[in-house]
Coordinates of C-alpha atoms in Angstrom, one line a residue:
Chain V
M1 CA -23.1 39.2 -4.6
I2 CA -20.3 38.4 -2.2
S3 CA -16.9 38.4 -3.9
K4 CA -15.1 35.1 -4.1
Q5 CA -12.6 34.3 -1.3
R6 CA -9.0 34.9 -2.1
I7 CA -7.1 31.5 -1.9
G8 CA -3.6 31.0 -0.6
L9 CA -2.0 27.7 -1.3
V10 CA 1.2 26.4 0.3
G11 CA 3.0 23.5 -1.3
T12 CA 2.9 23.4 -5.1
G13 CA 4.1 19.8 -5.6
L14 CA 2.4 17.1 -7.6
M15 CA -1.0 17.7 -5.9
G16 CA -0.7 21.5 -5.3
Q17 CA -0.1 22.3 -9.0
P18 CA -3.4 20.9 -10.3
V19 CA -5.4 22.2 -7.3
A20 CA -4.1 25.8 -7.9
R21 CA -4.7 25.5 -11.6
R22 CA -8.3 24.3 -11.2
L23 CA -9.2 27.0 -8.7
A24 CA -7.7 29.8 -10.8
A25 CA -9.6 28.4 -13.8
A26 CA -12.8 28.6 -11.8
G27 CA -12.2 32.4 -11.3
Y28 CA -10.7 32.5 -7.8
A29 CA -7.7 34.8 -7.1
V30 CA -5.1 32.3 -6.2
A31 CA -1.7 33.0 -4.6
V32 CA 0.9 30.4 -3.8
W33 CA 4.0 29.9 -1.8
N34 CA 6.5 27.1 -2.2
R35 CA 10.0 26.4 -0.8
S36 CA 11.5 25.9 -4.2
E37 CA 10.2 28.9 -6.0
H38 CA 10.6 27.6 -9.6
K39 CA 7.8 25.1 -9.0
A40 CA 5.5 28.0 -8.0
R41 CA 6.6 30.0 -11.1
E42 CA 5.2 27.3 -13.4
L43 CA 1.7 28.5 -12.2
E44 CA 2.1 32.1 -13.2
K45 CA 0.9 31.4 -16.8
Y46 CA -2.4 30.3 -15.3
G47 CA -2.9 33.7 -13.6
V48 CA -1.7 32.5 -10.2
T49 CA 0.4 35.0 -8.2
I50 CA 3.5 34.1 -6.2
A51 CA 3.7 35.3 -2.6
T52 CA 7.2 36.3 -1.3
S53 CA 6.7 34.6 2.1
P54 CA 4.2 32.4 3.9
A55 CA 3.4 35.4 6.1
R56 CA 2.5 37.6 3.1
L57 CA 0.5 34.8 1.6
V58 CA -1.7 34.3 4.7
A59 CA -2.0 38.1 5.2
E60 CA -3.5 38.5 1.7
T61 CA -5.9 35.6 1.5
E62 CA -9.0 34.3 3.4
V63 CA -8.7 30.6 2.6
I64 CA -5.4 28.8 3.1
I65 CA -5.0 25.4 1.5
C66 CA -2.0 23.4 2.8
L67 CA -0.5 20.6 0.6
L68 CA 2.9 20.3 2.2
S69 CA 4.6 16.9 2.5
D70 CA 4.6 16.3 6.3
A71 CA 4.0 17.6 9.8
E72 CA 7.5 19.1 10.0
A73 CA 7.1 21.1 6.9
C74 CA 3.6 22.3 8.1
N75 CA 5.1 23.6 11.4
E76 CA 8.0 25.3 9.7
V77 CA 5.9 27.1 7.1
L78 CA 2.5 27.7 8.6
F79 CA 2.0 26.6 12.2
N80 CA 4.6 28.9 13.8
E81 CA 3.9 32.0 15.8
S82 CA 4.9 34.5 13.2
T83 CA 3.1 33.1 10.2
L84 CA -0.2 32.5 12.1
K85 CA 0.0 36.0 13.6
A86 CA 0.2 37.5 10.1
A87 CA -3.0 35.8 9.0
T88 CA -6.2 37.7 8.1
Q89 CA -8.7 37.4 10.9
N90 CA -11.3 34.7 10.6
S91 CA -9.4 33.0 7.8
I92 CA -9.9 29.3 7.2
I93 CA -7.0 26.8 7.0
I94 CA -7.8 23.7 4.9
M95 CA -5.3 20.9 5.7
M96 CA -5.1 18.6 2.7
S97 CA -1.9 17.0 3.6
T98 CA -2.0 13.4 5.1
L99 CA -1.0 13.7 8.7
S100 CA -1.9 11.8 11.9
P101 CA -5.2 12.6 13.6
E102 CA -3.2 13.8 16.7
I103 CA -1.1 16.3 14.7
V104 CA -4.2 17.9 13.0
I105 CA -5.8 18.3 16.4
E106 CA -2.7 20.1 17.7
Q107 CA -2.7 22.3 14.6
Q108 CA -6.4 23.1 15.1
E109 CA -5.6 24.3 18.6
K110 CA -2.8 26.6 17.4
A111 CA -5.1 28.0 14.7
S112 CA -7.9 28.5 17.0
R113 CA -5.7 30.5 19.4
K114 CA -5.3 33.0 16.5
Q115 CA -9.1 33.0 15.8
L116 CA -8.5 31.0 12.6
T117 CA -10.8 28.2 11.5
Y118 CA -9.2 24.8 10.8
I119 CA -10.5 22.0 8.6
D120 CA -8.9 18.6 8.3
M121 CA -9.3 17.5 4.7
P122 CA -6.9 14.8 3.4
V123 CA -7.7 13.8 -0.2
S124 CA -7.7 10.5 -2.2
G125 CA -7.6 10.2 -5.9
G126 CA -4.0 11.2 -6.8
T127 CA -2.8 13.7 -9.4
H128 CA -5.3 12.3 -11.9
G129 CA -8.2 13.1 -9.5
A130 CA -6.8 16.6 -8.8
E131 CA -6.5 17.4 -12.5
N132 CA -10.0 16.2 -13.3
G133 CA -11.7 17.6 -10.2
T134 CA -12.7 14.1 -9.0
L135 CA -10.8 13.9 -5.7
S136 CA -12.4 12.4 -2.7
L137 CA -12.1 15.0 0.1
M138 CA -12.5 13.6 3.6
A139 CA -13.5 16.4 5.8
G140 CA -13.2 16.8 9.6
G141 CA -14.5 20.0 11.2
K142 CA -17.7 21.9 11.9
I143 CA -20.6 21.4 9.6
E144 CA -21.2 25.1 8.9
H145 CA -17.5 25.7 8.1
I146 CA -17.4 22.8 5.6
D147 CA -20.8 23.7 4.1
A148 CA -19.5 27.3 3.5
L149 CA -16.6 25.9 1.6
R150 CA -18.6 23.6 -0.7
P151 CA -18.8 26.0 -3.7
L152 CA -15.0 26.3 -3.6
L153 CA -14.4 22.6 -3.1
S154 CA -16.8 21.5 -5.8
H155 CA -14.1 22.4 -8.3
L156 CA -11.8 19.8 -6.7
G157 CA -14.1 16.8 -6.1
K158 CA -16.5 15.2 -3.8
V159 CA -16.5 16.4 -0.1
T160 CA -17.8 14.2 2.6
R161 CA -17.9 15.4 6.2
V162 CA -16.9 12.4 8.4
G163 CA -16.8 14.1 11.8
E164 CA -14.8 16.7 13.8
V165 CA -11.1 17.6 13.1
G166 CA -9.1 14.4 13.2
A167 CA -11.9 12.3 11.6
G168 CA -10.6 13.2 8.1
Q169 CA -7.2 11.8 8.7
L170 CA -8.8 8.8 10.4
T171 CA -10.8 8.2 7.2
K172 CA -7.6 8.5 5.1
L173 CA -6.0 5.8 7.3
A174 CA -9.1 3.6 6.9
N175 CA -8.8 4.1 3.1
Q176 CA -5.1 3.2 3.2
I177 CA -5.5 0.0 5.3
I178 CA -8.2 -1.2 2.9
V179 CA -5.9 -0.6 0.0
A180 CA -2.8 -2.3 1.6
G181 CA -5.0 -5.2 2.8
T182 CA -6.8 -5.8 -0.5
L183 CA -3.4 -5.8 -2.3
S184 CA -2.2 -8.4 0.1
L185 CA -5.3 -10.5 -0.4
L186 CA -5.0 -10.3 -4.2
S187 CA -1.4 -11.4 -3.8
E188 CA -2.3 -14.5 -1.8
A189 CA -5.2 -15.4 -4.1
F190 CA -3.0 -15.1 -7.2
T191 CA -0.2 -17.1 -5.6
L192 CA -2.6 -19.8 -4.5
A193 CA -4.1 -20.0 -8.0
Q194 CA -0.7 -20.1 -9.7
K195 CA 0.7 -22.8 -7.3
G196 CA -2.5 -24.8 -7.8
G197 CA -2.0 -24.7 -11.6
A198 CA -4.3 -21.9 -12.7
D199 CA -3.2 -18.9 -14.9
P200 CA -3.3 -15.8 -12.7
V201 CA -4.0 -13.5 -15.7
Q202 CA -7.1 -15.5 -16.5
V203 CA -8.0 -15.8 -12.8
R204 CA -8.1 -12.1 -12.5
E205 CA -10.1 -11.9 -15.7
A206 CA -12.7 -14.3 -14.2
L207 CA -12.9 -12.4 -11.0
L208 CA -13.7 -9.1 -12.7
G209 CA -17.4 -8.2 -12.5
G210 CA -18.0 -10.6 -9.6
L211 CA -18.3 -10.0 -5.9
A212 CA -14.5 -9.9 -5.5
D213 CA -14.3 -7.0 -8.0
S214 CA -12.6 -3.8 -6.9
T215 CA -10.8 -0.8 -8.2
L216 CA -7.6 -2.4 -7.0
L217 CA -8.3 -5.7 -8.9
Q218 CA -9.0 -3.7 -12.0
Q219 CA -5.9 -1.4 -11.8
Q220 CA -3.2 -2.8 -9.5
G221 CA -4.4 -6.4 -10.0
E222 CA -3.5 -6.1 -13.7
R223 CA 0.0 -4.8 -13.0
M224 CA 0.4 -7.5 -10.4
V225 CA -0.3 -10.4 -12.7
E226 CA 1.8 -8.7 -15.5
Q227 CA 4.6 -8.1 -13.0
D228 CA 4.8 -4.4 -13.8
F229 CA 6.1 -3.0 -10.5
T230 CA 7.0 0.6 -11.6
A231 CA 6.0 2.7 -8.6
R232 CA 2.9 4.8 -9.0
G233 CA 2.4 4.5 -5.2
P234 CA 5.7 3.3 -3.7
A235 CA 5.5 0.5 -1.1
K236 CA 7.5 2.5 1.4
W237 CA 4.6 5.1 1.6
Q238 CA 2.1 2.3 2.0
L239 CA 4.2 1.0 5.0
K240 CA 4.2 4.5 6.5
D241 CA 0.3 4.3 6.4
T242 CA 0.0 0.8 7.8
R243 CA 2.4 1.6 10.6
S244 CA 0.4 4.8 11.5
T245 CA -2.8 2.7 11.5
V246 CA -1.3 0.1 13.8
A247 CA 0.1 2.8 16.1
L248 CA -3.3 4.5 16.2
A249 CA -5.1 1.3 16.9
Q250 CA -2.8 0.6 19.8
Q251 CA -3.4 4.1 21.1
L252 CA -7.1 3.4 21.0
G253 CA -6.7 0.0 22.6
L254 CA -7.9 -1.8 19.4
N255 CA -6.9 -5.3 18.3
L256 CA -7.2 -5.4 14.5
P257 CA -5.7 -8.8 13.4
V258 CA -5.9 -8.3 9.6
T259 CA -4.4 -4.8 9.8
E260 CA -1.5 -6.1 11.9
T261 CA -0.8 -9.0 9.6
V262 CA -0.8 -6.7 6.6
N263 CA 1.5 -4.3 8.4
T264 CA 3.9 -7.1 9.1
L265 CA 3.9 -8.1 5.4
F266 CA 4.7 -4.6 4.2
S267 CA 7.5 -4.3 6.9
Q268 CA 9.0 -7.5 5.6
M269 CA 8.7 -6.3 2.0
I270 CA 10.5 -3.1 2.7
E271 CA 13.2 -4.9 4.8
A272 CA 13.7 -7.2 1.8
G273 CA 14.5 -4.1 -0.3
D274 CA 11.3 -3.6 -2.3
G275 CA 10.4 -0.2 -0.8
E276 CA 10.8 1.7 -4.1
L277 CA 8.6 -0.6 -6.1
D278 CA 4.9 -0.1 -6.4
H279 CA 2.7 -1.2 -3.5
C280 CA 1.2 -4.0 -5.7
A281 CA 4.7 -5.6 -5.5
I282 CA 3.5 -7.0 -2.2
I283 CA 2.9 -10.1 -4.2
R284 CA 6.7 -10.5 -4.4
Q285 CA 6.7 -10.7 -0.6
I286 CA 4.1 -13.5 -0.6
K287 CA 6.2 -15.4 -3.1
R288 CA 9.4 -14.7 -1.1
L289 CA 7.7 -16.0 2.0
N290 CA 7.0 -19.2 0.2
K291 CA 10.4 -19.5 -1.6
L292 CA 8.8 -19.1 -5.0
A293 CA 10.6 -17.5 -7.9
I294 CA 10.0 -13.7 -8.1
Chain G
M1 CA -26.9 -26.5 -39.6
I2 CA -26.0 -28.7 -36.7
S3 CA -28.9 -29.2 -34.3
K4 CA -28.5 -27.8 -30.8
Q5 CA -27.3 -30.1 -28.1
R6 CA -29.9 -31.6 -25.8
I7 CA -29.2 -30.4 -22.3
G8 CA -29.7 -32.4 -19.1
L9 CA -29.6 -30.6 -15.8
V10 CA -29.3 -32.2 -12.4
G11 CA -30.2 -30.1 -9.3
T12 CA -33.0 -27.6 -9.8
G13 CA -32.4 -25.5 -6.7
L14 CA -31.9 -21.8 -6.5
M15 CA -29.3 -21.7 -9.3
G16 CA -30.6 -24.7 -11.3
Q17 CA -34.0 -23.1 -11.8
P18 CA -32.9 -20.0 -13.6
V19 CA -30.2 -21.8 -15.6
A20 CA -32.8 -24.3 -16.9
R21 CA -35.2 -21.5 -17.8
R22 CA -32.6 -19.4 -19.6
L23 CA -31.4 -22.3 -21.7
A24 CA -35.0 -23.4 -22.6
A25 CA -35.8 -19.8 -23.5
A26 CA -32.7 -19.8 -25.8
G27 CA -34.3 -22.7 -27.8
Y28 CA -32.4 -25.7 -26.3
A29 CA -34.2 -28.9 -25.4
V30 CA -33.7 -29.0 -21.7
A31 CA -34.5 -32.0 -19.4
V32 CA -34.0 -31.9 -15.7
W33 CA -33.8 -34.3 -12.7
N34 CA -34.1 -33.4 -9.1
R35 CA -34.4 -35.4 -5.9
S36 CA -37.5 -33.6 -4.8
E37 CA -39.6 -33.7 -7.9
H38 CA -41.9 -30.8 -7.2
K39 CA -39.0 -28.4 -7.7
A40 CA -38.4 -29.8 -11.1
R41 CA -42.2 -29.7 -11.9
E42 CA -42.1 -25.9 -11.6
L43 CA -40.0 -25.8 -14.8
E44 CA -42.5 -27.6 -17.0
K45 CA -44.4 -24.4 -17.9
Y46 CA -41.1 -23.2 -19.5
G47 CA -41.0 -26.2 -21.8
V48 CA -38.5 -28.1 -19.7
T49 CA -39.1 -31.9 -19.5
I50 CA -38.7 -34.0 -16.4
A51 CA -36.5 -37.2 -16.5
T52 CA -37.7 -40.1 -14.4
S53 CA -34.1 -41.0 -13.3
P54 CA -30.6 -39.7 -13.5
A55 CA -29.7 -42.6 -15.8
R56 CA -32.6 -41.7 -18.2
L57 CA -31.5 -38.0 -18.1
V58 CA -27.9 -38.8 -19.1
A59 CA -29.0 -41.3 -21.7
E60 CA -31.2 -38.8 -23.5
T61 CA -28.9 -35.7 -23.5
E62 CA -25.5 -34.7 -24.8
V63 CA -24.6 -31.9 -22.3
I64 CA -25.1 -32.6 -18.6
I65 CA -25.0 -29.6 -16.3
C66 CA -24.6 -30.4 -12.6
L67 CA -25.8 -28.0 -10.0
L68 CA -26.0 -30.3 -6.9
S69 CA -25.2 -29.0 -3.5
D70 CA -22.0 -31.0 -2.6
A71 CA -19.7 -33.8 -3.5
E72 CA -21.8 -36.5 -1.8
A73 CA -24.9 -35.6 -3.8
C74 CA -22.8 -35.6 -7.0
N75 CA -21.5 -39.1 -6.3
E76 CA -25.0 -40.4 -5.4
V77 CA -26.7 -39.0 -8.4
L78 CA -24.2 -38.8 -11.2
F79 CA -20.7 -40.2 -10.5
N80 CA -21.7 -43.8 -9.8
E81 CA -21.1 -46.7 -12.1
S82 CA -24.7 -47.2 -13.3
T83 CA -25.5 -43.6 -14.1
L84 CA -22.2 -43.0 -15.9
K85 CA -22.6 -46.2 -17.9
A86 CA -26.0 -45.0 -19.1
A87 CA -24.6 -41.8 -20.6
T88 CA -24.7 -41.1 -24.3
Q89 CA -21.2 -41.6 -25.7
N90 CA -19.0 -38.5 -25.9
S91 CA -21.4 -36.5 -23.7
I92 CA -20.0 -33.5 -21.8
I93 CA -20.4 -33.0 -18.1
I94 CA -20.3 -29.4 -16.9
M95 CA -19.7 -29.3 -13.2
M96 CA -21.1 -25.9 -11.9
S97 CA -21.2 -26.9 -8.2
T98 CA -18.6 -25.5 -5.9
L99 CA -16.4 -28.5 -4.9
S100 CA -12.7 -28.9 -4.0
P101 CA -10.1 -29.0 -6.8
E102 CA -9.3 -32.6 -5.6
I103 CA -12.9 -33.8 -6.0
V104 CA -13.3 -32.5 -9.5
I105 CA -10.1 -34.2 -10.6
E106 CA -11.5 -37.5 -9.2
Q107 CA -14.8 -36.9 -11.0
Q108 CA -13.0 -36.1 -14.2
E109 CA -11.1 -39.5 -14.0
K110 CA -14.4 -41.4 -13.5
A111 CA -16.0 -39.5 -16.4
S112 CA -13.0 -40.1 -18.7
R113 CA -13.1 -43.9 -18.0
K114 CA -16.6 -43.8 -19.7
Q115 CA -15.4 -41.7 -22.6
L116 CA -17.2 -38.6 -21.2
T117 CA -15.7 -35.1 -21.3
Y118 CA -15.6 -33.3 -18.0
I119 CA -15.4 -29.5 -17.5
D120 CA -15.0 -27.9 -14.1
M121 CA -17.0 -24.7 -14.1
P122 CA -18.1 -23.1 -10.7
V123 CA -20.0 -19.9 -11.0
S124 CA -20.1 -16.6 -9.2
G125 CA -22.9 -14.0 -9.3
G126 CA -25.7 -15.7 -7.4
T127 CA -29.3 -16.2 -8.4
H128 CA -29.4 -12.6 -9.7
G129 CA -26.5 -13.4 -12.1
A130 CA -28.2 -16.7 -13.2
E131 CA -31.5 -15.0 -13.9
N132 CA -29.9 -12.2 -15.9
G133 CA -27.3 -14.3 -17.7
T134 CA -24.5 -12.4 -16.1
L135 CA -22.8 -15.2 -14.2
S136 CA -19.0 -15.4 -14.1
L137 CA -18.2 -19.0 -15.2
M138 CA -14.7 -20.1 -14.1
A139 CA -13.8 -22.9 -16.5
G140 CA -11.1 -25.6 -16.0
G141 CA -10.7 -28.0 -18.9
K142 CA -9.4 -28.4 -22.4
I143 CA -9.6 -25.3 -24.6
E144 CA -11.4 -27.0 -27.5
H145 CA -14.0 -28.4 -25.2
I146 CA -14.7 -25.1 -23.5
D147 CA -14.7 -23.2 -26.8
A148 CA -17.2 -25.7 -28.3
L149 CA -19.6 -24.8 -25.4
R150 CA -19.3 -21.0 -25.7
P151 CA -22.6 -20.6 -27.8
L152 CA -24.5 -22.5 -25.1
L153 CA -22.8 -20.8 -22.1
S154 CA -23.2 -17.3 -23.6
H155 CA -26.8 -17.5 -22.4
L156 CA -25.6 -17.8 -18.8
G157 CA -22.8 -15.3 -18.6
K158 CA -19.1 -14.7 -19.1
V159 CA -16.8 -17.8 -19.5
T160 CA -13.1 -17.5 -18.6
R161 CA -10.9 -20.5 -19.1
V162 CA -8.4 -20.4 -16.1
G163 CA -6.6 -23.7 -16.7
E164 CA -7.2 -27.5 -16.6
V165 CA -9.8 -29.3 -14.6
G166 CA -9.4 -28.2 -10.9
A167 CA -8.4 -24.6 -11.9
G168 CA -12.0 -23.5 -12.0
Q169 CA -12.6 -24.5 -8.4
L170 CA -9.2 -23.0 -7.4
T171 CA -10.4 -19.7 -8.9
K172 CA -13.7 -19.9 -7.0
L173 CA -11.6 -20.3 -3.8
A174 CA -9.5 -17.3 -4.8
N175 CA -12.8 -15.4 -5.3
Q176 CA -14.1 -16.4 -1.9
I177 CA -10.9 -15.6 0.1
I178 CA -10.8 -12.1 -1.5
V179 CA -14.5 -11.7 -0.5
A180 CA -14.0 -12.9 3.1
G181 CA -10.8 -10.9 3.5
T182 CA -12.2 -7.6 2.1
L183 CA -15.2 -7.9 4.5
S184 CA -12.7 -8.4 7.4
L185 CA -10.7 -5.3 6.3
L186 CA -13.8 -3.2 5.9
S187 CA -14.8 -4.3 9.4
E188 CA -11.5 -3.3 10.9
A189 CA -11.5 0.1 9.0
F190 CA -15.0 1.0 10.2
T191 CA -14.3 -0.1 13.7
L192 CA -11.1 2.0 13.8
A193 CA -13.0 5.0 12.3
Q194 CA -15.8 4.7 14.8
K195 CA -13.6 4.3 17.9
G196 CA -11.5 7.3 16.7
G197 CA -14.7 9.4 16.5
A198 CA -15.6 9.4 12.8
D199 CA -19.1 8.4 11.5
P200 CA -18.8 5.0 9.7
V201 CA -21.7 5.8 7.4
Q202 CA -19.9 8.9 6.2
V203 CA -16.5 7.2 6.1
R204 CA -18.0 4.6 3.7
E205 CA -19.5 7.4 1.7
A206 CA -16.1 9.1 1.5
L207 CA -14.3 5.9 0.4
L208 CA -16.7 5.3 -2.5
G209 CA -15.1 6.2 -5.8
G210 CA -11.6 6.1 -4.4
L211 CA -8.9 3.5 -4.6
A212 CA -10.4 1.5 -1.7
D213 CA -13.7 1.2 -3.6
S214 CA -15.1 -2.3 -4.3
T215 CA -18.3 -4.1 -5.0
L216 CA -18.2 -5.2 -1.4
L217 CA -17.8 -1.7 -0.1
Q218 CA -20.8 -0.7 -2.2
Q219 CA -23.1 -3.6 -1.3
Q220 CA -22.1 -5.4 1.9
G221 CA -20.3 -2.3 3.2
E222 CA -23.6 -0.4 3.3
R223 CA -25.4 -3.2 5.2
M224 CA -22.4 -3.4 7.5
V225 CA -22.6 0.3 8.6
E226 CA -26.4 0.1 8.8
Q227 CA -26.1 -3.1 10.8
D228 CA -28.5 -5.0 8.5
F229 CA -27.2 -8.6 8.9
T230 CA -30.0 -10.5 7.3
A231 CA -28.2 -13.4 5.5
R232 CA -27.9 -13.2 1.7
G233 CA -24.6 -15.1 2.0
P234 CA -24.5 -16.8 5.5
A235 CA -21.3 -16.6 7.4
K236 CA -21.2 -20.3 7.9
W237 CA -20.8 -20.8 4.1
Q238 CA -18.0 -18.2 4.1
L239 CA -16.2 -20.2 6.8
K240 CA -16.6 -23.4 4.7
D241 CA -14.7 -21.6 1.9
T242 CA -12.0 -20.0 4.0
R243 CA -11.4 -23.4 5.7
S244 CA -11.1 -25.1 2.3
T245 CA -8.7 -22.4 1.2
V246 CA -6.5 -22.9 4.2
A247 CA -6.6 -26.7 3.8
L248 CA -5.6 -26.4 0.1
A249 CA -2.8 -23.9 0.9
Q250 CA -1.4 -26.4 3.5
Q251 CA -1.6 -29.2 0.9
L252 CA 0.3 -27.0 -1.5
G253 CA 2.8 -26.1 1.2
L254 CA 1.8 -22.4 1.0
N255 CA 2.0 -19.9 3.9
L256 CA -0.8 -17.3 3.3
P257 CA -0.8 -15.1 6.5
V258 CA -3.8 -12.8 5.6
T259 CA -5.9 -15.8 4.5
E260 CA -5.1 -17.6 7.8
T261 CA -6.0 -14.6 9.9
V262 CA -9.3 -14.2 8.1
N263 CA -10.1 -17.9 8.5
T264 CA -9.4 -17.5 12.2
L265 CA -11.8 -14.5 12.4
F266 CA -14.6 -16.4 10.7
S267 CA -14.1 -19.5 12.9
Q268 CA -14.4 -17.3 16.0
M269 CA -17.5 -15.6 14.5
I270 CA -19.2 -18.9 13.9
E271 CA -18.2 -20.3 17.4
A272 CA -19.7 -17.1 18.9
G273 CA -23.0 -18.1 17.3
D274 CA -23.2 -15.7 14.3
G275 CA -23.1 -18.4 11.6
E276 CA -26.6 -17.8 10.3
L277 CA -26.0 -14.0 9.9
D278 CA -24.8 -12.5 6.7
H279 CA -21.0 -12.8 6.0
C280 CA -20.8 -9.0 6.4
A281 CA -21.6 -9.5 10.1
I282 CA -17.9 -10.3 10.5
I283 CA -17.8 -6.7 11.8
R284 CA -19.5 -8.0 15.0
Q285 CA -16.5 -10.3 15.5
I286 CA -14.1 -7.4 15.3
K287 CA -16.2 -5.5 17.8
R288 CA -16.6 -8.6 20.0
L289 CA -12.8 -9.1 20.0
N290 CA -12.5 -5.5 21.3
K291 CA -15.3 -5.7 23.8
L292 CA -17.3 -3.1 21.9
A293 CA -21.1 -3.0 21.9
I294 CA -22.6 -5.1 19.1

């Protein structure tokens, strides 16, 4: 029997913590590195070891999972000459951060120059999905590389290969624009219903189970009609995604009218000062646009 | 024990047939009237009786369910002086057709002048929902009238009271704009993914179970990526709904940018000659807009 790969995880934030815990619980040797060490220390009681530097981490593991916050942090910690040089030969880097398709292709090139395999694998499902092993993992990379990782990834959720490196991030953007757009549609539908004299709480109830039903109607829709705008997913992050999508569409020469309209709405919402509210507070922007009480 | 109300149903089309059958099976005395009598005759083997005229139907029943195709047919058959005059006193008219909120308010006024109760109750869930008693019934009217009908309506599906007469139709429009808008968003997301090099079939697979999941992603989304555009819900009907929604929003002085964008897309789609295709063929309009192969 082949021994299990040693896992190195960089970034022990909200998502990194449960990912490290689940893999350790599944019997993998997991080492972590994090800029603020105290967050990494919390994992020691689960049998996770703490690496003293990113270079030591990549030197002592075969699979490196990256869950850093952005492209800048990735370059600083992992995609620099000295860290990559320290990596065990033929190691695999799994990029679980949400980045642009362009950036992951650049990272892949850097990794490949050091004979490292690179997989693009943003996730959806949040901390709840990470804790319960029900993440959706959107994988871009070679089939054989992704297939070889399936036993490991099965502890985290459902892996779907969507294409080559870059396609994972593209799928994440597709996910995000559907989310932002559906929230905008629900906002317009509830505003229309209310202005026309129907009760939005009951309208939502009536729509459940029908063709207009969605996870967003069930979850965010409820908070929307109850005006509970405590941020689970802040609107400012949603705007970051809709902006990236519009930028990518322009790069690809695509005209996506609904996406553009939704991006404009989120821009206006953040300009109006609602960026720290939950993304479902986009209903406030529809009301603001129509000079209705919010 | 109070005897069950006698039910009169006008319009024995795709929806009327299963509604009549289910109520007859539940032990109600059901009489029907239909312009083309042979459709009504099919119901005789289920114990349903055929009325010789709309006036006879309303004279011999206490609850009248209307499932005619449009406002014109409703006026011709039911909402005219002679038919309404023939109705049993204190009868209840349940309007299950999809009409505009304005029209149902007019009909209510006519009914009320003859001491008849009127409930606005469009349905969602299609023939499948009607056959299985899982329709969503969006009810506008007085609470006590709707509550009194619950034993009867429980054989057809889930009733939600959304407000006064007119609110039911408003909720149906809200349902339809969410449907048309979500299909447009899925179209843009899949087109972006494909143009960027991801496989739309796998992208859809990756999105299932995540925050972007919806009944439409599960059902129409599958047909969209497989390019199966056989009409279950023709695009021309979807346009009728998005147009009604935009017209109503204008009447209410509302600016709904996503709804307007979606309505424009469906108008262009029908102009391009795709009106007889399924509503999920809106993806062809996004591709056409971008000069991509369809």
